[in-house]
Every structure is written in C-alpha cells, then in structure tokens.
Short mmCIF file of C-alpha atoms in Angstrom, two decimals:
data_model
loop_
_atom_site.label_atom_id
_atom_site.label_comp_id
_atom_site.label_asym_id
_atom_site.label_seq_id
_atom_site.Cartn_x
_atom_site.Cartn_y
_atom_site.Cartn_z
CA UNK V 1 -129.47 185.07 53.77
CA UNK V 2 -128.14 182.88 51.01
CA UNK V 3 -127.00 179.49 52.22
CA UNK V 4 -123.33 178.61 52.21
CA UNK V 5 -122.09 175.98 49.78
CA UNK V 6 -119.30 173.53 50.49
CA UNK V 7 -116.33 174.05 48.22
CA UNK V 8 -115.46 171.00 46.16
CA UNK V 9 -112.07 169.77 45.03
CA UNK V 10 -112.18 167.79 41.83
CA UNK V 11 -109.28 165.48 41.14
CA UNK V 12 -107.73 166.07 44.57
CA UNK V 13 -107.15 169.26 46.54
CA UNK V 14 -104.11 171.41 45.97
CA UNK V 15 -102.58 174.36 47.74
CA UNK V 16 -104.40 177.67 47.13
CA UNK V 17 -103.32 179.21 43.86
CA UNK V 18 -101.02 176.33 43.00
CA UNK V 19 -100.32 176.37 39.28
CA UNK V 20 -101.37 173.44 37.15
CA UNK V 21 -97.82 173.34 35.81
CA UNK V 22 -94.84 174.16 38.08
CA UNK V 23 -93.38 175.99 35.11
CA UNK V 24 -96.14 178.61 35.44
CA UNK V 25 -95.11 179.39 39.01
CA UNK V 26 -91.46 179.71 38.02
CA UNK V 27 -92.31 181.92 35.06
CA UNK V 28 -94.59 184.06 37.24
CA UNK V 29 -91.77 184.60 39.73
CA UNK V 30 -89.51 185.76 36.91
CA UNK V 31 -92.21 188.23 35.82
CA UNK V 32 -92.14 189.66 39.34
CA UNK V 33 -95.56 191.30 39.55
CA UNK V 34 -99.20 191.25 38.50
CA UNK V 35 -101.10 194.46 37.71
CA UNK V 36 -104.85 194.49 38.33
CA UNK V 37 -107.35 197.10 37.22
CA UNK V 38 -110.37 196.96 39.53
CA UNK V 39 -113.37 199.11 40.41
CA UNK V 40 -113.08 198.26 44.10
CA UNK V 41 -110.50 198.98 46.77
CA UNK V 42 -111.26 196.07 49.07
CA UNK V 43 -108.98 193.28 47.87
CA UNK V 44 -106.01 194.05 50.10
CA UNK V 45 -106.33 190.87 52.16
CA UNK V 46 -106.35 188.74 49.00
CA UNK V 47 -103.24 190.50 47.68
CA UNK V 48 -101.43 189.96 50.97
CA UNK V 49 -102.39 186.30 51.01
CA UNK V 50 -101.19 185.82 47.44
CA UNK V 51 -97.87 187.49 48.18
CA UNK V 52 -97.35 185.26 51.23
CA UNK V 53 -97.99 182.20 49.06
CA UNK V 54 -95.73 183.49 46.30
CA UNK V 55 -92.65 185.25 47.74
CA UNK V 56 -91.07 187.59 45.24
CA UNK V 57 -94.35 188.34 43.44
CA UNK V 58 -95.98 191.73 43.99
CA UNK V 59 -99.64 192.62 43.45
CA UNK V 60 -100.30 196.12 42.15
CA UNK V 61 -103.87 197.44 42.13
CA UNK V 62 -105.11 200.41 40.14
CA UNK V 63 -108.63 201.51 41.04
CA UNK V 64 -110.70 202.74 38.10
CA UNK V 65 -114.38 203.08 37.31
CA UNK V 66 -115.93 200.21 35.35
CA UNK V 67 -115.99 202.36 32.22
CA UNK V 68 -112.41 203.44 32.91
CA UNK V 69 -111.33 199.80 33.05
CA UNK V 70 -113.00 199.10 29.71
CA UNK V 71 -111.42 202.11 28.04
CA UNK V 72 -107.96 201.34 29.46
CA UNK V 73 -108.01 197.69 28.37
CA UNK V 74 -109.04 198.60 24.81
CA UNK V 75 -106.48 201.41 24.60
CA UNK V 76 -103.61 199.34 25.97
CA UNK V 77 -104.40 196.41 23.69
CA UNK V 78 -104.06 198.71 20.68
CA UNK V 79 -100.88 200.35 21.93
CA UNK V 80 -97.31 199.21 22.37
CA UNK V 81 -97.11 199.43 26.18
CA UNK V 82 -99.84 197.34 27.84
CA UNK V 83 -99.96 197.53 31.63
CA UNK V 84 -102.97 195.61 32.94
CA UNK V 85 -102.74 191.86 33.49
CA UNK V 86 -106.21 191.39 35.00
CA UNK V 87 -109.45 193.32 34.62
CA UNK V 88 -111.78 192.86 37.59
CA UNK V 89 -115.11 194.70 37.70
CA UNK V 90 -118.69 194.54 38.98
CA UNK V 91 -120.00 195.86 35.64
CA UNK V 92 -120.74 192.39 34.35
CA UNK V 93 -122.01 193.54 30.96
CA UNK V 94 -118.90 195.61 30.20
CA UNK V 95 -116.67 192.72 31.23
CA UNK V 96 -118.57 190.24 29.07
CA UNK V 97 -118.34 192.66 26.13
CA UNK V 98 -114.56 192.80 26.51
CA UNK V 99 -114.41 189.00 26.63
CA UNK V 100 -116.71 188.73 23.62
CA UNK V 101 -114.55 191.18 21.66
CA UNK V 102 -111.42 189.10 22.22
CA UNK V 103 -109.64 191.04 24.97
CA UNK V 104 -109.37 188.05 27.34
CA UNK V 105 -107.12 185.00 27.34
CA UNK V 106 -108.59 181.52 27.49
CA UNK V 107 -107.58 179.70 30.69
CA UNK V 108 -108.29 176.19 31.90
CA UNK V 109 -108.00 176.87 35.62
CA UNK V 110 -108.11 173.93 37.99
CA UNK V 111 -109.73 176.18 40.60
CA UNK V 112 -112.62 176.89 38.22
CA UNK V 113 -113.50 173.26 37.47
CA UNK V 114 -116.19 173.02 40.14
CA UNK V 115 -117.77 176.46 39.69
CA UNK V 116 -121.45 176.58 38.65
CA UNK V 117 -122.08 176.92 34.90
CA UNK V 118 -123.41 180.47 35.23
CA UNK V 119 -120.08 181.60 36.73
CA UNK V 120 -117.73 180.90 33.79
CA UNK V 121 -118.00 181.94 30.17
CA UNK V 122 -115.83 180.50 27.41
CA UNK V 123 -113.01 179.77 29.91
CA UNK V 124 -112.21 183.49 29.76
CA UNK V 125 -114.57 185.41 32.04
CA UNK V 126 -114.83 184.19 35.65
CA UNK V 127 -117.30 185.22 38.33
CA UNK V 128 -115.41 185.86 41.55
CA UNK V 129 -118.23 186.91 43.89
CA UNK V 130 -121.97 186.34 44.27
CA UNK V 131 -123.61 189.39 45.78
CA UNK V 132 -127.27 189.47 46.81
CA UNK V 133 -128.85 192.77 45.76
CA UNK V 134 -131.83 194.11 47.65
CA UNK V 135 -133.03 197.03 49.79
CA UNK V 136 -130.84 198.82 52.31
CA UNK V 137 -132.66 201.12 54.70
CA UNK V 138 -132.14 203.35 57.72
CA UNK V 139 -134.07 201.89 60.67
CA UNK V 140 -133.84 205.22 62.49
CA UNK V 141 -136.14 206.87 59.93
CA UNK V 142 -137.92 203.85 58.45
CA UNK V 143 -139.19 201.50 61.15
CA UNK V 144 -140.63 198.94 58.74
CA UNK V 145 -139.28 198.61 55.20
CA UNK V 146 -141.31 197.16 52.32
CA UNK V 147 -140.58 193.45 52.14
CA UNK V 148 -140.91 193.08 48.38
CA UNK V 149 -140.88 195.03 45.14
CA UNK V 150 -144.66 194.70 45.07
CA UNK V 151 -144.89 196.14 48.60
CA UNK V 152 -142.67 199.06 47.65
CA UNK V 153 -144.84 199.75 44.62
CA UNK V 154 -147.97 199.73 46.80
CA UNK V 155 -146.37 202.10 49.28
CA UNK V 156 -145.44 204.54 46.50
CA UNK V 157 -148.98 204.45 45.11
CA UNK V 158 -150.77 204.69 48.46
CA UNK V 159 -148.77 207.54 49.99
CA UNK V 160 -146.55 209.22 47.36
CA UNK V 161 -145.97 212.31 49.50
CA UNK V 162 -144.39 210.22 52.27
CA UNK V 163 -141.84 208.85 49.77
CA UNK V 164 -140.81 212.09 48.07
CA UNK V 165 -137.02 212.20 47.99
CA UNK V 166 -136.80 209.15 50.23
CA UNK V 167 -135.32 206.60 47.80
CA UNK V 168 -131.70 206.50 46.62
CA UNK V 169 -130.28 204.44 43.79
CA UNK V 170 -127.45 204.23 41.29
CA UNK V 171 -128.02 206.65 38.41
CA UNK V 172 -128.76 204.40 35.42
CA UNK V 173 -127.64 207.11 32.99
CA UNK V 174 -124.19 207.57 34.55
CA UNK V 175 -123.50 204.27 36.30
CA UNK V 176 -122.93 201.07 34.31
CA UNK V 177 -123.97 199.05 37.35
CA UNK V 178 -127.10 201.19 37.73
CA UNK V 179 -128.16 200.54 34.15
CA UNK V 180 -127.46 196.82 34.56
CA UNK V 181 -129.80 196.77 37.58
CA UNK V 182 -132.50 198.65 35.68
CA UNK V 183 -132.22 196.24 32.78
CA UNK V 184 -132.30 193.18 35.06
CA UNK V 185 -135.41 194.47 36.85
CA UNK V 186 -137.26 194.81 33.56
CA UNK V 187 -136.34 191.26 32.55
CA UNK V 188 -137.43 189.66 35.84
CA UNK V 189 -140.35 191.64 37.26
CA UNK V 190 -143.57 192.04 35.19
CA UNK V 191 -144.38 195.34 36.92
CA UNK V 192 -140.82 196.63 36.77
CA UNK V 193 -141.60 199.72 34.72
CA UNK V 194 -144.56 200.61 36.91
CA UNK V 195 -142.25 200.45 39.92
CA UNK V 196 -139.33 202.23 38.25
CA UNK V 197 -141.57 205.03 37.02
CA UNK V 198 -143.09 205.41 40.49
CA UNK V 199 -139.57 205.67 41.95
CA UNK V 200 -138.60 208.22 39.29
CA UNK V 201 -141.69 210.34 40.02
CA UNK V 202 -140.86 210.30 43.75
CA UNK V 203 -137.82 212.52 43.14
CA UNK V 204 -135.12 209.97 44.08
CA UNK V 205 -131.49 210.66 44.88
CA UNK V 206 -129.36 209.48 41.96
CA UNK V 207 -125.70 208.59 42.51
CA UNK V 208 -122.76 206.90 40.84
CA UNK V 209 -120.61 205.60 43.73
CA UNK V 210 -122.24 203.37 46.30
CA UNK V 211 -120.51 205.26 49.10
CA UNK V 212 -122.50 208.39 48.28
CA UNK V 213 -125.73 206.41 48.52
CA UNK V 214 -124.82 204.94 51.89
CA UNK V 215 -123.67 208.26 53.36
CA UNK V 216 -126.96 209.92 52.53
CA UNK V 217 -128.92 206.92 53.72
CA UNK V 218 -127.05 207.05 57.01
CA UNK V 219 -127.65 210.80 57.37
CA UNK V 220 -131.41 210.28 57.02
CA UNK V 221 -131.63 212.24 53.78
CA UNK V 222 -133.06 209.07 52.24
CA UNK V 223 -134.90 206.19 53.90
CA UNK V 224 -134.23 203.38 51.47
CA UNK V 225 -131.53 202.45 48.94
CA UNK V 226 -133.00 200.55 46.01
CA UNK V 227 -130.74 197.83 44.54
CA UNK V 228 -127.84 197.82 46.99
CA UNK V 229 -125.54 194.86 47.67
CA UNK V 230 -125.73 192.97 50.94
CA UNK V 231 -122.04 193.15 51.76
CA UNK V 232 -121.84 196.90 51.16
CA UNK V 233 -124.79 197.49 53.47
CA UNK V 234 -123.46 195.04 56.08
CA UNK V 235 -120.02 196.66 56.06
CA UNK V 236 -121.60 200.09 56.53
CA UNK V 237 -123.73 198.79 59.40
CA UNK V 238 -120.72 197.22 61.15
CA UNK V 239 -118.31 200.09 60.66
CA UNK V 240 -120.30 203.29 60.26
CA UNK V 241 -123.94 203.17 61.31
CA UNK V 242 -125.72 200.36 63.21
CA UNK V 243 -129.07 201.76 62.01
CA UNK V 244 -128.40 200.47 58.50
CA UNK V 245 -130.34 197.31 57.66
CA UNK V 246 -130.55 195.09 54.57
CA UNK V 247 -133.32 192.85 53.30
CA UNK V 248 -133.62 190.51 50.38
CA UNK V 249 -137.05 191.23 48.86
CA UNK V 250 -139.20 188.14 49.25
CA UNK V 251 -140.55 188.20 45.68
CA UNK V 252 -137.14 188.15 43.98
CA UNK V 253 -133.65 189.56 44.22
CA UNK V 254 -130.56 189.51 42.01
CA UNK V 255 -127.29 187.81 42.70
CA UNK V 256 -124.61 189.73 40.81
CA UNK V 257 -120.94 188.91 40.42
CA UNK V 258 -117.73 190.77 39.93
CA UNK V 259 -116.04 189.30 36.86
CA UNK V 260 -112.31 188.90 36.31
CA UNK V 261 -110.25 187.91 33.30
CA UNK V 262 -106.61 187.88 32.18
CA UNK V 263 -106.12 190.43 29.43
CA UNK V 264 -105.03 189.37 25.97
CA UNK V 265 -102.09 191.82 26.10
CA UNK V 266 -101.06 190.97 29.69
CA UNK V 267 -97.34 191.73 30.13
CA UNK V 268 -97.22 189.28 33.09
CA UNK V 269 -99.46 186.45 31.87
CA UNK V 270 -98.16 183.74 34.17
CA UNK V 271 -98.39 185.88 37.28
CA UNK V 272 -101.91 186.85 36.18
CA UNK V 273 -102.91 183.20 35.73
CA UNK V 274 -101.51 182.38 39.16
CA UNK V 275 -103.38 185.26 40.83
CA UNK V 276 -106.71 184.48 39.19
CA UNK V 277 -106.38 180.86 40.28
CA UNK V 278 -105.65 182.04 43.83
CA UNK V 279 -108.66 184.37 43.74
CA UNK V 280 -110.91 181.39 42.94
CA UNK V 281 -109.24 179.06 45.46
CA UNK V 282 -110.72 178.28 48.86
CA UNK V 283 -108.21 180.52 50.61
CA UNK V 284 -108.58 183.41 48.19
CA UNK V 285 -112.35 183.22 48.46
CA UNK V 286 -112.22 183.27 52.26
CA UNK V 287 -110.01 186.34 52.20
CA UNK V 288 -112.53 188.23 50.06
CA UNK V 289 -114.81 188.42 53.09
CA UNK V 290 -112.20 190.57 54.84
CA UNK V 291 -112.81 193.13 52.12
CA UNK V 292 -116.63 193.08 52.57
CA UNK V 293 -117.14 191.00 49.42
CA UNK V 294 -119.37 187.91 49.22
CA UNK V 295 -117.27 185.07 47.76
CA UNK V 296 -118.67 182.90 45.02
CA UNK V 297 -117.95 179.71 46.97
CA UNK V 298 -120.20 180.87 49.81
CA UNK V 299 -123.27 180.82 47.60
CA UNK V 300 -125.55 178.26 45.96
CA UNK V 301 -128.24 178.16 43.28
CA UNK V 302 -130.76 177.13 45.91
CA UNK V 303 -129.61 179.48 48.63
CA UNK V 304 -132.55 181.83 49.03
CA UNK V 305 -136.13 181.97 47.76
CA UNK V 306 -136.42 184.34 44.82
CA UNK V 307 -132.69 184.48 44.03
CA UNK V 308 -131.98 185.25 40.36
CA UNK V 309 -128.39 184.91 39.18
CA UNK V 310 -127.19 187.28 36.51
CA UNK V 311 -125.23 184.84 34.38
CA UNK V 312 -121.76 185.56 33.05
CA UNK V 313 -122.51 185.26 29.36
CA UNK V 314 -123.85 186.72 26.13
CA UNK V 315 -127.29 187.67 27.49
CA UNK V 316 -125.57 190.62 29.17
CA UNK V 317 -124.64 192.04 25.79
CA UNK V 318 -128.25 193.15 25.36
CA UNK V 319 -127.53 195.85 27.95
CA UNK V 320 -125.05 197.41 25.53
CA UNK V 321 -127.40 197.54 22.54
CA UNK V 322 -127.47 201.28 21.95
CA UNK V 323 -131.03 201.43 20.60
CA UNK V 324 -132.38 199.41 23.54
CA UNK V 325 -130.38 201.51 26.00
CA UNK V 326 -131.62 204.75 24.46
CA UNK V 327 -135.24 203.59 24.63
CA UNK V 328 -134.97 202.52 28.27
CA UNK V 329 -133.23 205.68 29.39
CA UNK V 330 -135.70 207.85 27.48
CA UNK V 331 -138.55 206.19 29.38
CA UNK V 332 -136.68 206.69 32.66
CA UNK V 333 -135.98 210.37 31.90
CA UNK V 334 -139.63 210.94 30.97
CA UNK V 335 -140.71 209.61 34.37
CA UNK V 336 -138.13 211.79 36.15
CA UNK V 337 -139.32 214.85 34.26
CA UNK V 338 -142.92 214.16 35.25
CA UNK V 339 -141.97 214.88 38.84
CA UNK V 340 -143.91 214.06 41.99
CA UNK V 341 -147.54 213.10 41.57
#
C-alpha cells in the first residue's frame, strides 16, 4: 500500500475550493453551472460537496469514453456552441495531447501550489488522482498469485497450459488506457515484450471497460487481471466479491493519474476554475475516496517500493506517435496470432 502524504497549505489554508479572487466566485455563480466530460461515473460525492460549498451552482456530468472526450473537445472548440467546461480522463496521453495542442486554459490555482512536479504540466493539465496499478486476482481460483512481473513470466513459461485463457487485460488496440499500460511496461521493464508476448500467446481475455474485466474475473473465467487499478479492485472486493484480491508487484508498478483541465472554449470558465480548485482541495480529495478513486493527496513519491509515476507531461506524447503505435500493436497482434504454445 502506498503511504499517505500530509496535505500542505502554502501561504495559509483557505476553505475548500475558495477562489483566489472573490470576483471569480461571484462570476461563477452568475454562470450557474459547470459541465464536465469524464470517463468515470464515480464523482457524485465531489459534485455534491461542491454544490454545498457553492449554493446556486450546479455540476453536470456527461460520461464519455476517453476517445469520446477528445473528439468532443476538439469538435466543440471548432464549432460555435461549446458545451464542456472541464475534461477529466484517465487516458493521460490523450489529455496531455489536448493540452499540448492548445485546448486547455492556463490556471494558477492556489490548490495546486503544493502538488508534486510530476502532477502539473504547464499550469494547464492537473493530475487529480494517483492510482497504483498491479494485479487483481480471484482467490477462489488462484490461491497464490505471482508476486512480480518476473514471477508471472516464469509461471507462463513453466506451465503455459495452466494459464491458457486465465489472464484478462485491457485491449491495447481498442482501449487508450490499455495501450498506455502496454507502452509504460515496455519503457520500465527490460523483459516487458517477453512477458507481453507470453500473455498474448496464452489466449487472454481482452476488454475495453474495466467492469467487464472484473465481472469475468469474479466469475472465475479468468484468474488474474493484468494492469488493474487498486481502487477498482478494492471497490469490487467490498461491494461485489470478497474473493477479489489486489497486489502491487514487488519489482515495479505504475502509479497513474486521471488528468483534468479547463477547456479553452469553456462557456462557464469561472465555475470551471472554481470546481477544479475544489477537486484539488483537501475536502475535494477526501470526497474522491467515496467514489472508489485514490486521491492525489493520499500518495507520495516514496510511498511504495517499485512505484513508478507516469508523469503528466510531454513524454506521454510518444504513445500517440502513429508509427511507434503501429509497430507495437503489430508485434502484439503477431503474438496473439501465434496462439498457445
């Protein structure tokens, strides 16, 4: 488990989501609402908290896929009737690309002053969460899970028949998050392609939504979910199936973030600024846990051995290089086509 970090207040603490300028709060109230495009449906507690703090302001969520968010933001920016004020997504690379291409406003948020350097890029893109990514497994059908990527690789080599069809993961061809994980593995782990090709040859279950992975893991169709977030697995274990377990591989694991920004064409820019500040405040961060998200302020650089943060920044743009993407997916498809050993 990643250790909790104390939240700091630089220059004196203020009320959660309090605007740097009282004029912003008054202007936000005149705007009346903030519209958020997100690829999650778990931020209800944060919205309720914000509305309590800001009577007369309504939060409106529209749930889209990460690619859907990207397409909508670009389309609305070019049109005459923009709708979205905030884009909030776990597809870090797509979010950074939108920021890089000029679709985000620059904000000097008081609530962001004490965030770690990897969590903010160009005062436009802001990490909101810090999610450990590891192995989820069904203890009913897998008594002892591999404790590391190296151990999983050994298991696949030593007894490939036992692992046929037993691993589930996000489909890197159809899921932006799945491709980001594949890319991150290859940048961190020297034997990443040996492991990924062994997984591909095992005949894995490939999915786009995380819910589909967890349902089939719970049913026993698969034993292990490769690259699953801690909070998703924990929520499933608490609410659906106590046999679900999660482990952070002891050689390394990612810490990924959902990234939020205020859109360049935001029709309610002051309300958006106020909400994003609230989201990064102590209170907003605490309320994220009610929606099974791991808040950024409950995480540290030194929290867990082997933790590797995926930084909010230009390095993520490499994931969107079309030639690199084509090469990586071609190698993945070749391994899938090879089938079980």
